[in-house]
Amino acid sequence: TSLYRNGRGAFFVMAMPSVWQTKDVSAPTRAEYLQGVFSHEMTHTRLLVDINRRVRDLARKNDLVYPINDDVIQAEFRRTPGFEAAVNRERDQFYRAALETDPGKRRDFAARALAMVRERHARYFTGPTAAYAELESLFLTMEGVGQWAAYRLARMNAGGNDAEALRLVRDNKRYWSQDQGLALFLLVDALVPNWQARVFAPAPA
């Protein structure tokens, strides 16, 4: 997924399934994976133009090196003592909230997770790194919506089996923005009616 028309349009290109074929992956598993990739990347075409515009503004105002991609937080802070552990704790708490069926407990877990995020931001995103707080939010939105779309498709293909859908979509947990983004949007989907209208907007929430 990339931009054209000087950043005013987005497009998506993907190799045909035969290019992805290997002897190690069964055809059904490969089809599920490629469908997930397709749905994930197609959501980016809806968000990339507006998010990229804001990222460019932040880069210009804060003297950050552009281009900046969705792994910028992981690249810049993964070696900062305590940062990755804090992100992992937040991620786990967001999944705990998203998967909780009791509404009261879900809100309590969500509030605790948000407090953890704010504490990390207050500790690490200050002074010259303050802009990274909004960058993190923008890329969690973009990647989270993509992962949510892939999850919904996987869930449908799995006959409504949440655990199987999560296993497939979270198969690669290496990327913070994707894994925490999915947890966030599972939670948003449970708590915020009509959230899509707020996210797929010229100024994404």
Short mmCIF file of C-alpha atoms in Angstrom, two decimals:
data_model
loop_
_atom_site.label_atom_id
_atom_site.label_comp_id
_atom_site.label_asym_id
_atom_site.label_seq_id
_atom_site.Cartn_x
_atom_site.Cartn_y
_atom_site.Cartn_z
CA THR A 1 0.00 0.00 0.00
CA SER A 2 1.45 3.33 -1.01
CA LEU A 3 0.64 6.87 -2.12
CA TYR A 4 0.43 8.62 -5.47
CA ARG A 5 -0.71 12.03 -6.81
CA ASN A 6 1.70 13.75 -4.39
CA GLY A 7 0.13 11.99 -1.42
CA ARG A 8 -3.48 12.71 -2.37
CA GLY A 9 -4.36 9.11 -3.30
CA ALA A 10 -3.52 5.60 -2.10
CA PHE A 11 -3.21 2.31 -3.96
CA PHE A 12 -2.59 -1.33 -3.08
CA VAL A 13 -0.77 -3.99 -5.08
CA MET A 14 -0.36 -7.64 -4.12
CA ALA A 15 1.31 -10.64 -5.74
CA MET A 16 -0.92 -13.37 -7.17
CA PRO A 17 -1.42 -16.38 -4.86
CA SER A 18 0.88 -18.58 -6.94
CA VAL A 19 3.81 -16.30 -6.10
CA TRP A 20 3.27 -16.99 -2.40
CA GLN A 21 3.07 -20.75 -2.87
CA THR A 22 5.51 -22.89 -0.90
CA LYS A 23 5.67 -26.59 -0.16
CA ASP A 24 5.58 -25.86 3.58
CA VAL A 25 2.17 -24.18 3.74
CA SER A 26 -1.07 -25.92 2.84
CA ALA A 27 -3.36 -24.31 0.29
CA PRO A 28 -6.20 -23.56 2.78
CA THR A 29 -3.79 -21.98 5.28
CA ARG A 30 -2.18 -19.92 2.55
CA ALA A 31 -5.59 -18.76 1.30
CA GLU A 32 -6.60 -17.67 4.81
CA TYR A 33 -3.33 -15.80 5.24
CA LEU A 34 -3.61 -14.02 1.89
CA GLN A 35 -7.22 -13.04 2.56
CA GLY A 36 -6.08 -11.52 5.83
CA VAL A 37 -3.28 -9.61 4.12
CA PHE A 38 -5.69 -8.36 1.47
CA SER A 39 -8.31 -7.12 3.94
CA HIS A 40 -5.64 -5.53 6.16
CA GLU A 41 -3.95 -3.65 3.34
CA MET A 42 -7.20 -2.54 1.73
CA THR A 43 -8.15 -0.71 4.94
CA HIS A 44 -4.85 1.18 4.65
CA THR A 45 -5.99 2.66 1.35
CA ARG A 46 -8.86 4.28 3.29
CA LEU A 47 -6.62 5.75 6.00
CA LEU A 48 -3.17 6.33 4.55
CA VAL A 49 -3.72 9.69 2.84
CA ASP A 50 -5.07 11.45 5.94
CA ILE A 51 -2.73 9.78 8.41
CA ASN A 52 0.27 10.47 6.19
CA ARG A 53 -0.69 14.15 6.01
CA ARG A 54 -0.64 14.39 9.81
CA VAL A 55 2.60 12.40 10.08
CA ARG A 56 4.28 14.79 7.64
CA ASP A 57 3.07 17.76 9.70
CA LEU A 58 4.49 16.24 12.88
CA ALA A 59 7.79 15.43 11.16
CA ARG A 60 8.14 18.99 9.84
CA LYS A 61 7.22 20.70 13.11
CA ASN A 62 9.42 18.45 15.26
CA ASP A 63 12.41 18.04 12.95
CA LEU A 64 11.89 14.28 12.58
CA VAL A 65 13.42 12.35 9.69
CA TYR A 66 10.77 11.57 7.05
CA PRO A 67 9.55 9.11 5.76
CA ILE A 68 8.25 7.61 8.99
CA ASN A 69 6.59 4.20 8.99
CA ASP A 70 4.27 2.26 11.29
CA ASP A 71 7.16 0.70 13.21
CA VAL A 72 8.72 4.02 14.21
CA ILE A 73 8.01 3.61 17.94
CA GLN A 74 9.44 0.10 17.98
CA ALA A 75 12.52 1.20 16.04
CA GLU A 76 13.20 4.26 18.19
CA PHE A 77 12.41 2.93 21.68
CA ARG A 78 12.81 -0.84 21.75
CA ARG A 79 16.29 -0.53 23.29
CA THR A 80 15.18 2.07 25.83
CA PRO A 81 15.25 0.36 29.26
CA GLY A 82 11.77 -0.58 30.43
CA PHE A 83 9.93 0.62 27.33
CA GLU A 84 9.24 -2.70 25.61
CA ALA A 85 8.18 -4.34 28.87
CA ALA A 86 5.72 -1.51 29.46
CA VAL A 87 4.26 -1.88 25.95
CA ASN A 88 3.85 -5.61 26.46
CA ARG A 89 2.01 -5.11 29.75
CA GLU A 90 -0.34 -2.59 28.13
CA ARG A 91 -0.99 -4.92 25.20
CA ASP A 92 -1.85 -7.82 27.50
CA GLN A 93 -4.18 -5.62 29.55
CA PHE A 94 -5.95 -4.39 26.41
CA TYR A 95 -6.49 -7.98 25.25
CA ARG A 96 -7.76 -8.86 28.71
CA ALA A 97 -10.27 -6.01 28.46
CA ALA A 98 -11.27 -6.83 24.88
CA LEU A 99 -11.92 -10.50 25.66
CA GLU A 100 -13.78 -9.86 28.94
CA THR A 101 -17.53 -10.48 28.62
CA ASP A 102 -18.63 -8.66 31.76
CA PRO A 103 -19.21 -4.98 30.79
CA GLY A 104 -18.19 -3.59 34.16
CA LYS A 105 -14.97 -5.58 34.33
CA ARG A 106 -14.20 -4.73 30.72
CA ARG A 107 -14.39 -1.02 31.46
CA ASP A 108 -12.24 -1.42 34.56
CA PHE A 109 -9.60 -3.35 32.62
CA ALA A 110 -9.71 -0.78 29.80
CA ALA A 111 -9.29 2.10 32.26
CA ARG A 112 -6.30 0.34 33.81
CA ALA A 113 -4.72 -0.19 30.40
CA LEU A 114 -5.21 3.45 29.42
CA ALA A 115 -3.65 4.56 32.71
CA MET A 116 -0.62 2.41 31.92
CA VAL A 117 -0.33 4.02 28.47
CA ARG A 118 -0.54 7.52 29.93
CA GLU A 119 2.11 6.66 32.51
CA ARG A 120 4.48 5.42 29.79
CA HIS A 121 3.85 8.48 27.64
CA ALA A 122 4.52 10.79 30.57
CA ARG A 123 7.79 9.00 31.26
CA TYR A 124 9.20 8.54 27.76
CA PHE A 125 7.46 11.03 25.44
CA THR A 126 8.61 14.36 26.83
CA GLY A 127 10.51 17.32 25.44
CA PRO A 128 12.06 16.42 22.09
CA THR A 129 10.24 13.05 22.00
CA ALA A 130 6.77 14.43 22.80
CA ALA A 131 5.59 14.11 19.18
CA TYR A 132 5.98 10.34 19.36
CA ALA A 133 2.82 10.10 21.47
CA GLU A 134 0.65 11.21 18.55
CA LEU A 135 2.71 9.20 16.06
CA GLU A 136 2.06 6.10 18.15
CA SER A 137 -1.67 6.84 18.20
CA LEU A 138 -1.82 7.38 14.43
CA PHE A 139 -0.05 4.13 13.60
CA LEU A 140 -1.97 2.13 16.21
CA THR A 141 -5.10 3.37 14.46
CA MET A 142 -3.91 2.47 10.98
CA GLU A 143 -2.51 -0.94 11.89
CA GLY A 144 -5.23 -1.71 14.41
CA VAL A 145 -8.03 -1.19 11.91
CA GLY A 146 -6.16 -3.35 9.40
CA GLN A 147 -5.76 -6.15 11.92
CA TRP A 148 -9.38 -5.82 13.02
CA ALA A 149 -10.53 -6.24 9.41
CA ALA A 150 -8.33 -9.32 9.02
CA TYR A 151 -9.67 -10.68 12.32
CA ARG A 152 -13.30 -10.22 11.29
CA LEU A 153 -12.68 -12.09 8.05
CA ALA A 154 -10.79 -14.86 9.86
CA ARG A 155 -13.60 -15.13 12.40
CA MET A 156 -16.19 -15.48 9.66
CA ASN A 157 -14.08 -18.15 7.94
CA ALA A 158 -13.71 -19.96 11.28
CA GLY A 159 -17.46 -20.09 11.82
CA GLY A 160 -17.39 -17.49 14.58
CA ASN A 161 -14.52 -19.11 16.49
CA ASP A 162 -12.84 -16.16 18.23
CA ALA A 163 -9.85 -18.13 19.51
CA GLU A 164 -9.03 -19.54 16.08
CA ALA A 165 -9.36 -16.12 14.45
CA LEU A 166 -7.06 -14.54 17.02
CA ARG A 167 -4.54 -17.35 16.62
CA LEU A 168 -4.39 -16.78 12.88
CA VAL A 169 -4.21 -12.98 12.97
CA ARG A 170 -1.76 -12.84 15.90
CA ASP A 171 0.47 -15.52 14.41
CA ASN A 172 3.27 -12.97 13.99
CA LYS A 173 3.53 -10.89 17.17
CA ARG A 174 6.77 -9.17 16.28
CA TYR A 175 5.25 -5.82 15.39
CA TRP A 176 3.98 -3.70 18.27
CA SER A 177 1.67 -1.51 16.21
CA GLN A 178 -0.14 -4.52 14.73
CA ASP A 179 -0.53 -6.58 17.90
CA GLN A 180 -1.46 -3.76 20.27
CA GLY A 181 -3.51 -2.14 17.51
CA LEU A 182 -5.64 -5.26 17.18
CA ALA A 183 -6.24 -5.35 20.93
CA LEU A 184 -7.27 -1.71 20.90
CA PHE A 185 -9.74 -2.10 18.06
CA LEU A 186 -11.27 -5.26 19.46
CA LEU A 187 -11.93 -3.14 22.54
CA VAL A 188 -13.12 -0.10 20.59
CA ASP A 189 -15.49 -2.34 18.63
CA ALA A 190 -16.97 -3.60 21.89
CA LEU A 191 -17.33 -0.17 23.53
CA VAL A 192 -17.81 2.52 20.88
CA PRO A 193 -20.90 2.42 18.63
CA ASN A 194 -20.33 3.52 15.01
CA TRP A 195 -16.60 3.99 15.58
CA GLN A 196 -15.91 3.50 11.88
CA ALA A 197 -17.41 6.89 11.03
CA ARG A 198 -14.96 8.55 13.42
CA VAL A 199 -11.91 6.64 12.23
CA PHE A 200 -12.54 6.78 8.47
CA ALA A 201 -12.72 10.56 8.50
CA PRO A 202 -10.46 13.34 7.12
CA ALA A 203 -9.10 13.80 10.65
CA PRO A 204 -9.07 10.25 12.07
CA ALA A 205 -10.02 10.02 15.74
#
